[in-house]
Short mmCIF file of C-alpha atoms in Angstrom, two decimals:
data_model
loop_
_atom_site.label_atom_id
_atom_site.label_comp_id
_atom_site.label_asym_id
_atom_site.label_seq_id
_atom_site.Cartn_x
_atom_site.Cartn_y
_atom_site.Cartn_z
CA MET A 1 -24.68 20.03 53.70
CA TYR A 2 -23.71 16.84 53.43
CA THR A 3 -23.71 17.13 49.81
CA ARG A 4 -21.29 19.50 49.86
CA ILE A 5 -19.15 17.43 51.91
CA ALA A 6 -19.23 14.48 49.73
CA SER A 7 -18.80 16.84 46.99
CA PHE A 8 -15.48 17.64 48.49
CA ARG A 9 -14.04 14.00 49.32
CA CYS A 10 -15.50 12.89 45.72
CA LYS A 11 -12.85 15.74 44.32
CA ALA A 12 -10.23 15.26 46.14
CA LEU A 13 -10.72 11.52 45.44
CA LYS A 14 -10.33 12.02 41.91
CA TYR A 15 -6.74 14.69 42.57
CA ASP A 16 -5.86 11.73 45.18
CA GLU A 17 -5.89 9.68 41.99
CA GLU A 18 -4.89 11.94 39.97
CA VAL A 19 -1.72 12.81 41.57
CA LEU A 20 -1.14 8.98 42.59
CA LYS A 21 -1.20 7.96 38.71
CA LYS A 22 1.46 10.73 38.07
CA VAL A 23 3.88 10.24 40.90
CA LYS A 24 3.93 6.57 39.57
CA THR A 25 4.51 8.20 35.90
CA GLU A 26 6.95 10.38 36.69
CA ASN A 27 8.22 7.20 38.72
CA SER A 28 8.87 4.64 35.99
CA ILE A 29 9.97 7.47 33.59
CA ASN A 30 13.53 6.22 31.62
CA ILE A 31 15.86 8.24 30.85
CA ILE A 32 18.86 7.31 29.04
CA PRO A 33 21.42 9.92 28.78
CA ARG A 34 23.46 11.16 25.95
CA LYS A 35 26.53 9.22 26.51
CA LYS A 36 24.32 5.83 25.86
CA HIS A 37 22.63 6.38 22.47
CA ASN A 38 23.33 6.84 19.56
CA ILE A 39 21.36 9.68 18.43
CA SER A 40 23.10 12.81 16.72
CA ARG A 41 21.97 16.03 15.76
CA ARG A 42 23.73 15.66 13.29
CA ASP A 43 21.32 13.14 11.59
CA ILE A 44 18.54 15.81 13.16
CA SER A 45 17.73 18.11 10.05
CA SER A 46 18.41 22.35 10.78
CA ASN A 47 15.22 23.13 10.60
CA ALA A 48 14.04 21.16 13.20
CA LEU A 49 16.24 21.60 15.10
CA LYS A 50 16.35 25.55 15.10
CA VAL A 51 11.99 24.41 15.66
CA LEU A 52 13.16 23.32 19.31
CA TYR A 53 15.70 25.83 19.89
CA ARG A 54 13.15 28.56 19.82
CA LEU A 55 10.19 26.55 21.56
CA ASN A 56 12.84 25.97 23.98
CA LYS A 57 14.51 29.55 23.97
CA SER A 58 10.94 30.56 24.67
CA GLY A 59 10.08 28.79 28.12
CA TYR A 60 7.92 25.90 25.96
CA GLU A 61 8.59 22.52 26.59
CA ALA A 62 10.32 20.82 22.86
CA TYR A 63 10.97 17.49 22.14
CA LEU A 64 11.66 15.12 18.77
CA VAL A 65 9.06 12.07 19.06
CA GLY A 66 7.61 9.71 16.40
CA GLY A 67 9.18 7.76 14.12
CA SER A 68 12.06 9.88 13.56
CA VAL A 69 14.20 9.18 17.20
CA ARG A 70 13.03 5.82 16.51
CA ASP A 71 14.91 5.51 13.36
CA LEU A 72 17.74 7.38 14.77
CA LEU A 73 17.62 5.08 17.35
CA LEU A 74 17.83 1.98 14.59
CA GLY A 75 21.04 4.09 12.71
CA LYS A 76 18.31 4.32 9.66
CA LYS A 77 17.80 7.91 8.41
CA PRO A 78 14.10 9.35 9.35
CA LYS A 79 12.45 10.89 6.89
CA ASP A 80 10.21 14.01 8.71
CA PHE A 81 10.46 14.72 11.85
CA ASP A 82 7.69 15.82 14.16
CA ILE A 83 8.20 17.78 17.29
CA THR A 84 6.27 18.13 20.42
CA THR A 85 5.71 20.70 23.33
CA ASN A 86 3.10 22.18 25.71
CA ALA A 87 2.91 25.25 23.40
CA THR A 88 -0.40 25.73 21.76
CA PRO A 89 -1.10 25.78 18.14
CA GLU A 90 -1.91 29.50 19.08
CA GLN A 91 1.18 30.23 20.00
CA MET A 92 2.90 28.23 17.92
CA ARG A 93 1.26 30.55 15.46
CA LYS A 94 2.42 33.71 17.03
CA LEU A 95 6.78 32.49 17.36
CA PHE A 96 6.68 31.19 13.91
CA ARG A 97 5.50 33.65 11.32
CA ASN A 98 6.16 30.61 8.05
CA CYS A 99 3.27 28.40 10.51
CA ARG A 100 -0.48 27.44 9.61
CA LEU A 101 -2.93 25.39 11.07
CA VAL A 102 -3.47 22.28 10.12
CA GLY A 103 -6.22 19.42 11.47
CA ARG A 104 -10.18 18.33 12.51
CA ARG A 105 -9.39 15.62 14.41
CA PHE A 106 -6.07 16.88 16.15
CA ARG A 107 -4.90 20.28 15.59
CA LEU A 108 -1.49 20.31 14.46
CA ALA A 109 0.99 23.86 13.44
CA HIS A 110 3.42 22.84 10.57
CA VAL A 111 6.07 25.46 10.27
CA MET A 112 6.90 25.41 6.45
CA PHE A 113 10.76 25.90 5.30
CA GLY A 114 10.24 26.35 1.50
CA LEU A 115 9.68 22.11 1.09
CA GLU A 116 10.28 21.11 4.16
CA VAL A 117 7.93 20.90 6.61
CA ILE A 118 8.25 20.28 10.55
CA GLU A 119 5.10 19.00 12.03
CA VAL A 120 4.62 20.54 15.70
CA ALA A 121 1.28 19.09 18.01
CA THR A 122 0.82 20.63 21.52
CA PHE A 123 0.88 17.01 24.24
CA ARG A 124 -1.97 15.42 24.22
CA GLY A 125 -4.71 14.43 26.97
CA PRO A 126 -6.36 11.71 27.99
CA HIS A 127 -9.47 12.15 26.32
CA GLN A 128 -12.12 10.85 29.09
CA TYR A 129 -12.89 13.81 30.59
CA THR A 130 -16.59 14.82 31.78
CA ASN A 131 -17.00 18.66 31.10
CA ILE A 132 -19.18 20.61 29.29
CA ALA A 133 -15.71 22.07 27.58
CA ASN A 134 -13.18 19.09 26.97
CA ARG A 135 -16.74 17.33 25.92
CA ASN A 136 -16.69 19.53 23.49
CA ARG A 137 -13.47 19.34 21.97
CA CYS A 138 -13.37 15.58 22.02
CA GLN A 139 -15.83 13.35 20.38
CA CYS A 140 -16.59 9.59 19.18
CA GLN A 141 -18.57 7.52 18.20
CA LYS A 142 -20.95 4.78 19.95
CA ASN A 143 -18.29 2.12 18.50
CA GLY A 144 -15.44 4.14 20.20
CA MET A 145 -13.58 5.49 17.23
CA LEU A 146 -11.98 9.35 18.23
CA LEU A 147 -14.17 12.08 15.80
CA ARG A 148 -12.57 14.53 17.55
CA ASP A 149 -9.76 15.22 19.79
CA ASN A 150 -8.52 18.62 20.98
CA ILE A 151 -7.67 17.93 24.63
CA PHE A 152 -4.30 19.09 25.33
CA GLY A 153 -2.23 17.43 28.38
CA SER A 154 1.24 17.30 29.59
CA ILE A 155 4.43 14.79 28.37
CA GLU A 156 2.94 11.75 30.53
CA ASP A 157 -0.18 11.91 29.09
CA ASP A 158 1.22 12.51 25.33
CA ALA A 159 3.39 9.53 25.96
CA GLN A 160 -0.45 7.12 27.61
CA ARG A 161 -2.25 8.65 24.18
CA ARG A 162 0.70 7.67 20.82
CA ASP A 163 0.05 4.62 19.78
CA LEU A 164 2.96 1.72 19.67
CA THR A 165 5.74 2.07 22.58
CA ILE A 166 8.40 2.28 19.65
CA ASN A 167 6.94 5.51 18.57
CA SER A 168 6.48 6.68 22.07
CA LEU A 169 10.40 8.24 23.16
CA TYR A 170 11.24 11.55 23.18
CA TYR A 171 14.72 13.69 22.06
CA SER A 172 14.35 16.12 24.59
CA ILE A 173 16.59 19.41 23.17
CA SER A 174 17.56 20.52 26.41
CA ASP A 175 19.79 17.92 27.33
CA PHE A 176 19.86 15.47 24.39
CA SER A 177 18.46 12.60 26.32
CA VAL A 178 16.05 10.69 25.32
CA ARG A 179 12.37 9.79 26.99
CA ASP A 180 11.05 6.85 27.60
CA TYR A 181 7.26 6.68 29.21
CA VAL A 182 6.18 3.14 28.37
CA GLY A 183 8.81 1.10 27.39
CA GLY A 184 9.31 1.80 24.23
CA PHE A 185 12.97 1.56 24.35
CA GLN A 186 13.30 -1.63 25.53
CA ASP A 187 10.79 -2.65 22.80
CA LEU A 188 13.17 -1.29 20.92
CA LYS A 189 16.10 -3.01 21.56
CA THR A 190 14.36 -6.67 21.84
CA GLY A 191 12.18 -6.18 18.23
CA ILE A 192 8.66 -6.04 19.90
CA ILE A 193 5.91 -3.99 18.45
CA ARG A 194 3.34 -3.16 21.16
CA LEU A 195 1.07 -1.53 21.59
CA ILE A 196 -0.04 1.08 24.50
CA GLY A 197 -3.31 0.69 26.49
CA ASP A 198 -6.24 -1.62 26.05
CA PRO A 199 -5.62 -2.80 22.18
CA GLU A 200 -9.28 -3.68 22.01
CA THR A 201 -10.08 -0.21 23.15
CA ARG A 202 -7.21 1.35 20.92
CA TYR A 203 -8.09 -0.36 17.83
CA ARG A 204 -11.52 1.28 18.48
CA GLU A 205 -10.67 4.78 18.77
CA ASP A 206 -8.70 4.19 15.61
CA PRO A 207 -9.20 1.07 13.28
CA VAL A 208 -6.20 2.56 11.03
CA ARG A 209 -4.15 0.90 14.27
CA MET A 210 -4.33 -2.33 13.17
CA LEU A 211 -2.62 -1.92 9.59
CA ARG A 212 -0.53 0.36 11.80
CA VAL A 213 0.68 -2.38 13.21
CA ILE A 214 1.01 -4.64 11.30
CA ARG A 215 3.19 -1.40 8.71
CA PHE A 216 5.87 -1.64 10.78
CA ALA A 217 5.60 -4.95 11.83
CA ALA A 218 6.76 -6.02 8.18
CA LYS A 219 9.15 -2.44 7.48
CA LEU A 220 10.53 -3.25 10.90
CA ASN A 221 10.83 -6.98 10.70
CA MET A 222 9.61 -7.06 14.58
CA GLN A 223 7.38 -9.56 16.07
CA ILE A 224 3.52 -8.23 17.11
CA HIS A 225 2.91 -8.31 20.82
CA ILE A 226 0.65 -11.66 21.74
CA GLU A 227 -1.95 -8.66 23.47
CA THR A 228 -1.71 -6.70 20.31
CA ALA A 229 -2.21 -9.24 18.33
CA LYS A 230 -5.07 -10.80 19.61
CA PRO A 231 -7.85 -8.45 18.98
CA ILE A 232 -7.00 -7.81 15.22
CA VAL A 233 -8.70 -11.32 13.68
CA ASN A 234 -12.45 -9.71 15.30
CA LEU A 235 -11.36 -6.39 14.89
CA VAL A 236 -11.48 -6.47 11.06
CA THR A 237 -14.65 -5.12 10.56
CA LEU A 238 -14.28 -1.70 12.06
CA LEU A 239 -12.19 -0.57 8.98
CA LYS A 240 -15.18 -0.12 7.16
CA ASN A 241 -16.24 3.15 9.25
CA ILE A 242 -13.16 4.61 7.52
CA PRO A 243 -12.65 6.77 4.84
CA PRO A 244 -12.04 5.46 1.26
CA ALA A 245 -9.51 8.06 1.02
CA ARG A 246 -7.55 6.95 3.84
CA LEU A 247 -7.80 3.82 3.90
CA PHE A 248 -6.33 4.53 -0.32
CA GLU A 249 -3.27 6.46 1.42
CA GLU A 250 -3.54 4.42 4.20
CA SER A 251 -2.53 1.27 0.98
CA LEU A 252 -0.08 3.56 -0.65
CA LYS A 253 2.03 3.53 3.39
CA LEU A 254 1.64 -0.27 3.42
CA LEU A 255 2.45 -1.58 -0.22
CA GLN A 256 4.67 1.18 -1.57
CA THR A 257 6.99 2.29 0.65
CA GLY A 258 9.44 -1.14 0.12
CA PHE A 259 8.79 -3.50 2.44
CA GLY A 260 4.67 -4.51 0.86
CA LEU A 261 5.61 -8.86 0.79
CA ASN A 262 6.16 -8.87 3.79
CA THR A 263 3.54 -6.69 4.76
CA TYR A 264 0.87 -8.16 1.79
CA MET A 265 2.30 -11.46 4.16
CA MET A 266 1.21 -10.78 7.35
CA MET A 267 -2.50 -9.26 5.88
CA ARG A 268 -3.21 -12.09 4.54
CA GLU A 269 -2.04 -14.04 7.87
CA TYR A 270 -4.34 -11.39 10.38
CA GLN A 271 -7.37 -11.37 7.59
CA LEU A 272 -6.42 -7.64 6.71
CA PHE A 273 -5.60 -7.58 3.70
CA GLN A 274 -9.48 -8.35 2.93
CA PRO A 275 -11.16 -5.02 4.24
CA LEU A 276 -8.85 -3.40 2.11
CA PHE A 277 -8.95 -5.56 -1.59
CA PRO A 278 -12.40 -7.48 -1.20
CA ILE A 279 -12.41 -8.40 -4.69
CA LEU A 280 -8.48 -9.69 -4.64
CA ALA A 281 -9.58 -11.72 -1.10
CA GLN A 282 -12.76 -13.46 -3.36
CA GLY A 283 -9.84 -15.03 -5.42
CA PHE A 284 -7.77 -16.36 -2.70
CA THR A 285 -7.01 -20.34 -2.16
CA THR A 286 -6.30 -22.28 -0.06
CA GLN A 287 -2.70 -23.26 -1.00
CA GLY A 288 -1.97 -19.72 -1.82
CA ASN A 289 -0.43 -20.59 -6.06
CA SER A 290 -3.77 -19.24 -8.27
CA VAL A 291 -2.61 -16.73 -11.21
CA MET A 292 -3.38 -13.72 -9.45
CA GLU A 293 -1.68 -14.64 -5.82
CA ARG A 294 1.41 -15.68 -7.63
CA LEU A 295 1.02 -12.13 -9.81
CA LEU A 296 0.39 -10.57 -6.20
CA ILE A 297 3.53 -12.03 -4.83
CA GLN A 298 6.19 -11.29 -7.91
CA VAL A 299 4.11 -7.76 -8.56
CA PHE A 300 4.82 -6.52 -4.23
CA LYS A 301 8.95 -8.50 -5.21
CA ASN A 302 9.43 -6.59 -7.94
CA THR A 303 8.11 -2.50 -5.83
CA ASP A 304 9.78 -3.36 -3.45
CA ILE A 305 12.92 -3.98 -5.45
CA ARG A 306 13.04 -0.86 -6.95
CA ILE A 307 11.77 0.90 -4.10
CA ASN A 308 15.35 0.25 -2.20
CA ASN A 309 17.39 1.04 -5.26
CA GLN A 310 15.86 4.51 -5.39
CA MET A 311 13.93 4.38 -8.21
CA ASN A 312 10.40 5.62 -9.22
CA VAL A 313 7.30 3.42 -8.35
CA ASN A 314 4.15 4.42 -10.46
CA ALA A 315 0.07 3.21 -8.13
CA ALA A 316 -1.14 3.13 -11.31
CA PHE A 317 0.84 0.43 -12.55
CA LEU A 318 0.73 -2.01 -9.20
CA PHE A 319 -3.20 -1.60 -9.15
CA ALA A 320 -3.39 -2.22 -12.90
CA ALA A 321 -1.34 -5.59 -11.96
CA MET A 322 -2.83 -6.48 -9.52
CA PHE A 323 -6.78 -6.40 -10.77
CA TRP A 324 -5.90 -7.28 -14.16
CA TYR A 325 -7.06 -11.17 -13.65
CA PRO A 326 -11.11 -9.81 -11.33
CA GLN A 327 -11.25 -7.16 -14.62
CA LEU A 328 -10.34 -10.44 -17.44
CA GLU A 329 -12.93 -12.92 -15.77
CA LEU A 330 -15.25 -10.55 -15.23
CA ALA A 331 -15.13 -9.73 -19.48
CA GLN A 332 -14.87 -12.96 -20.22
CA ARG A 333 -18.33 -13.49 -17.38
CA ILE A 334 -19.89 -10.93 -19.81
CA VAL A 335 -19.19 -12.27 -22.61
CA GLN A 336 -20.71 -15.47 -22.41
CA LYS A 337 -23.47 -13.74 -21.03
CA ASN A 338 -24.40 -11.34 -23.01
CA SER A 339 -22.91 -12.51 -26.79
CA VAL A 340 -20.77 -9.06 -26.71
CA SER A 341 -17.91 -8.56 -28.65
CA TYR A 342 -14.43 -8.32 -25.75
CA HIS A 343 -13.93 -4.86 -26.92
CA ASP A 344 -17.14 -3.78 -25.52
CA ALA A 345 -17.41 -6.07 -22.61
CA SER A 346 -13.43 -5.31 -21.77
CA ILE A 347 -14.95 -1.84 -21.04
CA LEU A 348 -18.18 -2.61 -19.39
CA ALA A 349 -15.38 -4.55 -16.85
CA ILE A 350 -13.18 -2.30 -16.45
CA ASN A 351 -15.84 -0.04 -15.72
CA GLU A 352 -17.16 -2.15 -13.14
CA ILE A 353 -14.06 -3.59 -11.38
CA LEU A 354 -12.54 0.08 -10.62
CA ASP A 355 -16.09 0.88 -9.70
CA GLY A 356 -16.30 -1.98 -7.25
CA VAL A 357 -12.79 -0.93 -6.18
CA CYS A 358 -12.64 3.04 -5.14
CA LYS A 359 -15.37 2.47 -2.89
CA THR A 360 -13.09 0.70 -0.36
CA LEU A 361 -9.81 2.76 -1.23
CA ALA A 362 -11.12 6.20 -3.06
CA ILE A 363 -8.60 6.05 -6.38
CA PRO A 364 -8.09 9.34 -7.52
CA LYS A 365 -9.08 9.78 -11.30
CA ARG A 366 -6.06 10.69 -12.20
CA ILE A 367 -4.55 7.27 -11.24
CA THR A 368 -7.87 5.12 -12.68
CA THR A 369 -7.26 6.95 -15.53
CA LEU A 370 -4.05 5.08 -15.90
CA ILE A 371 -5.09 2.15 -15.20
CA ARG A 372 -7.53 2.21 -18.10
CA ASP A 373 -4.82 3.10 -20.04
CA ILE A 374 -2.54 -0.09 -19.35
CA TRP A 375 -6.03 -2.46 -19.60
CA HIS A 376 -6.14 -1.68 -23.12
CA LEU A 377 -3.65 -1.41 -23.77
CA GLN A 378 -2.87 -5.11 -23.17
CA LEU A 379 -5.47 -6.11 -26.60
CA ARG A 380 -4.05 -3.44 -28.26
CA MET A 381 0.00 -5.21 -28.16
CA SER A 382 -0.45 -8.24 -30.72
CA ARG A 383 -1.30 -5.46 -33.70
CA ARG A 384 2.28 -4.93 -34.37
CA HIS A 385 1.72 -4.91 -38.80
CA GLY A 386 2.61 -1.26 -40.24
CA LYS A 387 3.06 2.09 -38.07
CA TYR A 388 1.48 0.26 -35.74
CA ALA A 389 3.64 -1.00 -33.44
CA TRP A 390 6.07 1.81 -33.85
CA LYS A 391 2.68 4.25 -33.04
CA LEU A 392 2.22 2.18 -29.60
CA MET A 393 5.41 2.64 -28.56
CA GLU A 394 4.67 6.80 -28.88
CA HIS A 395 1.47 6.41 -25.80
CA PRO A 396 2.88 7.14 -22.59
CA LYS A 397 2.11 4.03 -21.01
CA PHE A 398 3.46 2.00 -23.20
CA ARG A 399 6.76 0.68 -20.67
CA ALA A 400 4.12 0.18 -18.19
CA ALA A 401 1.70 -2.54 -20.48
CA TYR A 402 4.91 -4.01 -21.36
CA ASP A 403 5.84 -4.72 -17.96
CA LEU A 404 2.79 -5.55 -17.18
CA LEU A 405 2.65 -8.29 -20.10
CA VAL A 406 5.80 -9.37 -19.13
CA LEU A 407 4.94 -10.19 -15.84
CA ARG A 408 1.98 -11.69 -17.26
CA ALA A 409 4.08 -13.80 -19.75
CA ASN A 410 6.59 -14.43 -17.00
CA ILE A 411 3.19 -15.59 -14.27
CA GLU A 412 1.37 -18.08 -16.73
CA LYS A 413 4.22 -19.76 -18.21
CA ASN A 414 2.54 -19.04 -21.67
CA GLN A 415 3.99 -20.00 -24.55
CA GLN A 416 1.86 -17.34 -26.55
CA LEU A 417 2.45 -14.45 -23.84
CA GLN A 418 6.26 -15.43 -23.95
CA HIS A 419 6.89 -15.23 -27.72
CA LEU A 420 4.98 -11.81 -27.79
CA SER A 421 6.63 -9.58 -24.80
CA CYS A 422 9.84 -11.42 -26.36
CA TRP A 423 9.36 -9.85 -29.14
CA TRP A 424 8.19 -6.16 -27.86
CA THR A 425 11.47 -6.78 -25.85
CA GLU A 426 13.63 -7.05 -28.50
CA PHE A 427 11.72 -4.54 -31.02
CA GLN A 428 12.60 -2.17 -28.77
CA SER A 429 16.49 -2.37 -28.69
CA ALA A 430 16.66 -2.97 -32.61
CA VAL A 431 18.09 -0.16 -35.03
CA LEU A 432 15.71 0.99 -37.41
CA THR A 433 16.13 -2.28 -40.32
CA GLN A 434 16.05 -4.88 -37.86
CA GLN A 435 12.25 -3.44 -36.61
CA LYS A 436 11.04 -3.33 -40.40
CA ASN A 437 12.76 -6.45 -40.60
CA MET A 438 10.59 -8.06 -37.79
CA LEU A 439 7.43 -6.01 -38.95
CA SER A 440 7.60 -8.55 -41.96
CA LYS A 441 7.88 -11.64 -40.89
CA ILE A 442 5.03 -11.02 -38.31
CA GLY A 443 2.59 -12.17 -41.45
CA ASN A 444 4.91 -16.12 -41.80
CA GLU A 445 3.92 -16.47 -37.53
CA PRO A 446 2.25 -19.21 -36.27
CA LEU A 447 -1.36 -18.44 -36.90
CA MET A 448 -1.63 -18.86 -32.73
CA TYR A 449 0.85 -15.74 -32.57
CA ARG A 450 -1.38 -13.77 -34.63
CA ASN A 451 -4.92 -13.85 -32.90
CA SER A 452 -4.92 -10.64 -30.68
CA THR A 453 -8.02 -11.33 -28.80
CA LYS A 454 -7.31 -14.82 -28.12
CA LEU A 455 -3.76 -14.05 -27.35
CA ASN A 456 -4.55 -11.14 -24.51
CA TYR A 457 -7.88 -12.46 -23.08
CA CYS A 458 -10.42 -15.04 -23.51
CA ASP A 459 -7.95 -18.69 -23.83
CA ILE A 460 -4.78 -17.88 -22.64
CA ASN A 461 -5.28 -16.57 -18.93
CA TYR A 462 -8.13 -17.64 -17.52
CA ASN A 463 -8.06 -21.17 -18.44
CA ASN A 464 -4.11 -21.04 -16.62
CA ARG A 465 -5.36 -19.51 -13.70
CA SER A 466 -8.72 -21.92 -13.62
CA SER A 467 -6.36 -25.09 -13.33
CA SER A 468 -3.49 -23.11 -11.05
CA THR A 469 -7.01 -22.94 -8.96
#
């Protein structure tokens, strides 16, 4: 009898705590009416509006959420539109014929409209449940990292489960208001990046959140809140638990979306660059002015310029430039220790560097193949006799290799490399008769310009780099 009474009291106490927490959350909600924010339905995807209206008319709650609300409030154009609702994935599949369910860790619905995909998620609930049913739907490792998290809840629960306050804003299609449960609207106005909940716990749940904090701070030019920043340096090793394929995707988001230079600087500040690029981190200097570091800064700067001017960027070129000097240094060491030809040493070095990189970042083979081509062409670009120069220009990756050659010449300030890059610049724009004349004069160039192996690899580059470090 006493056991039943004690059990009843425990359940009642737990219920009271949950009710009190819910009341407190409801009282702290900040509802921004339509006249006090700048979001207009004209700026929202028509397909996203269709999903919102259908969910709403079918009796479900439906909100635009996340980055799209954040960007709309900042006056930016969102790249996609995510929706959250109290409808379960199975209910959404019945409601939308053009819907498919995806995701293992958390079940999502993708509503397909041709090339546009509207992602719809059910409100997430707190994962600290102890009943058997929820344990089967929520799993985590001993270090706290979540493996499965298919627990549904209310919109208040969902707001607490999101990572950053500025990404936890909800646009209601029923009254066109913005709902803020965690202070994100104020953080957005003051330019603060803040994690929801205890930062260390949230980082342990998903270490990639550390990269997301850096990415949004760099992208939006905001300051990281001191409590959000404090645990990062001590938890960077948790990124070793993240699958390399996911880290590769995150690396592209960090470095190839228009704010790569700022991201690189912040990653070095918070010691997050080393877990993703340990091979590069080995060559960092205290002054930050080695040839490799100067090239990294310039390639990130050039990539940002291209993206912001709506020009195409190539991940293969980015990685080829980033890892050029490590493979060059390794090739030189192989030549010195094994007395092999530079061509053979280069092949061995390229294989070893790319294998090492792929242990951390699972770079797809289609990209590593292009990286190899760009690196091999660096050796071949000083061979310009006869028809070889014209054949070289027909190579699919010639332009990328030429861009890397020019980048190296500008960074190293080396006379031979600068001569070669200027020659190729002039040769590409010259008419046929001028090209023939340029090829006929190659034999009259000084020997230092015609020694292809030393020009591209041995004496010039790393002697220059060593003096810089």
